[in-house]
Short mmCIF file of C-alpha atoms in Angstrom, two decimals:
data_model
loop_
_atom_site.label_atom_id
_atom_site.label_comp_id
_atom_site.label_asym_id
_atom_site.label_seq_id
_atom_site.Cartn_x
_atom_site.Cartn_y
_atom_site.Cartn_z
CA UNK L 1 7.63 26.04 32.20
CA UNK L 2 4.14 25.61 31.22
CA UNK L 3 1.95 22.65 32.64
CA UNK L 4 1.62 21.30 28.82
CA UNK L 5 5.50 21.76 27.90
CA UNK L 6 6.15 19.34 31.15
CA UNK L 7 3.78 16.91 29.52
CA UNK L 8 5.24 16.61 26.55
CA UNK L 9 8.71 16.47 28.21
CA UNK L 10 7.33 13.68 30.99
CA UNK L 11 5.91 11.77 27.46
CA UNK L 12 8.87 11.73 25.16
CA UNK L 13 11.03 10.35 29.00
CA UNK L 14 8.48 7.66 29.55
CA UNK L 15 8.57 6.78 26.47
CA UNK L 16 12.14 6.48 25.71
CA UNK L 17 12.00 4.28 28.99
CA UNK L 18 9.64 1.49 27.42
CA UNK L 19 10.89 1.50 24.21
CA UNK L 20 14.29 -0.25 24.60
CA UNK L 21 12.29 -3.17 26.10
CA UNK L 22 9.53 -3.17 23.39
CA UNK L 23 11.85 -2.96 20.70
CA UNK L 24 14.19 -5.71 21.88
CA UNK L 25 10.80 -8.24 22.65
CA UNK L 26 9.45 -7.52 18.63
CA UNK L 27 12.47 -8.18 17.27
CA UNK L 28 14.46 -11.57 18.36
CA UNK L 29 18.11 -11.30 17.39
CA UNK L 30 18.38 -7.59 17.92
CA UNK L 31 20.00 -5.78 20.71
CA UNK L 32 19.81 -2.09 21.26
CA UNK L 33 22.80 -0.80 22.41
CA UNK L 34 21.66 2.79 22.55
CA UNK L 35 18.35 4.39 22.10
CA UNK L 36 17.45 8.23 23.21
CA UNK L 37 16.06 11.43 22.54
CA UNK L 38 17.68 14.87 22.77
CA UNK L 39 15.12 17.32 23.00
CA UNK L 40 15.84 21.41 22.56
CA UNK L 41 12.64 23.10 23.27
CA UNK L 42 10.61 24.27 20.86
CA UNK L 43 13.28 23.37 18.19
CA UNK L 44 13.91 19.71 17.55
CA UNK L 45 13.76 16.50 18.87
CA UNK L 46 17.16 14.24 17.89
CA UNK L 47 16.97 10.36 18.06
CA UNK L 48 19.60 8.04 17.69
CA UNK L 49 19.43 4.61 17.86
CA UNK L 50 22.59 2.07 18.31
CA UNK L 51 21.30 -1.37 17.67
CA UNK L 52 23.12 -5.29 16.48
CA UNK L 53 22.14 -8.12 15.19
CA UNK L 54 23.60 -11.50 14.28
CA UNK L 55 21.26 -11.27 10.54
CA UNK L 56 22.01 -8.04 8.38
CA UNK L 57 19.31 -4.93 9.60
CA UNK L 58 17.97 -3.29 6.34
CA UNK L 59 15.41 -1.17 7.72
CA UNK L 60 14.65 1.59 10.58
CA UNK L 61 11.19 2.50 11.15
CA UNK L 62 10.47 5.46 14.25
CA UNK L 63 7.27 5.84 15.96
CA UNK L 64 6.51 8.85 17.61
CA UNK L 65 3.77 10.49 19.09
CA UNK L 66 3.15 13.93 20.54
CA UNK L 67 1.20 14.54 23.49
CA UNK L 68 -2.31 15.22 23.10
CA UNK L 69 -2.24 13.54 19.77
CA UNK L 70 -4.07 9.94 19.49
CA UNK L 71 -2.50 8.99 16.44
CA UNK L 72 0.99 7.56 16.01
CA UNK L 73 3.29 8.89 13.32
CA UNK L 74 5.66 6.58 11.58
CA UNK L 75 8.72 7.35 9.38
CA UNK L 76 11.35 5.24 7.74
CA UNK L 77 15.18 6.08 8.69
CA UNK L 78 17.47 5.65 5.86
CA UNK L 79 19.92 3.66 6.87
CA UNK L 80 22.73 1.21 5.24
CA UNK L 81 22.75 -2.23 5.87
CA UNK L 82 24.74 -3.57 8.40
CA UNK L 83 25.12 -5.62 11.56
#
């Protein structure tokens, strides 16, 4: 594996371990019961995200950024509302 394809591999890992702790600090009242990445070289990169909350959740936002890059990318999930 090439010195760059570790990189992005070692990004998307730390990342997925800070994010459960950001995400629960920005937003009081939600817990996240599962957040991770599958990632299949070259292919895809599948999120899923498990979260509760004691008010309705209306919205998903992800963040993501790819190694190298020094902009973040955002996109809205759709998603139904629910607890």
């Amino acid at each position: 594996m090439a010195n760059s394809e570790w990189r992005k591999i070692a990004s998307l890992v730390l990342a997925l371990v800070f994010l459960p702790a950001a995400s629960t600090a920005v937003a009081d009242g939600i817990t996240v019961v599962e957040n991770k990445a599958n990632y299949s070289y070259a292919q895809q990169v599948t999120f899923t995200l498990r979260a509760t909350s004691d008010a309705e959740i209306t919205q998903v936002c992800l963040f993501f950024r790819a190694t190298g890059n020094e902009r973040a990318a955002s996109v809205n999930v759709p998603t139904e509302p629910a607890r």
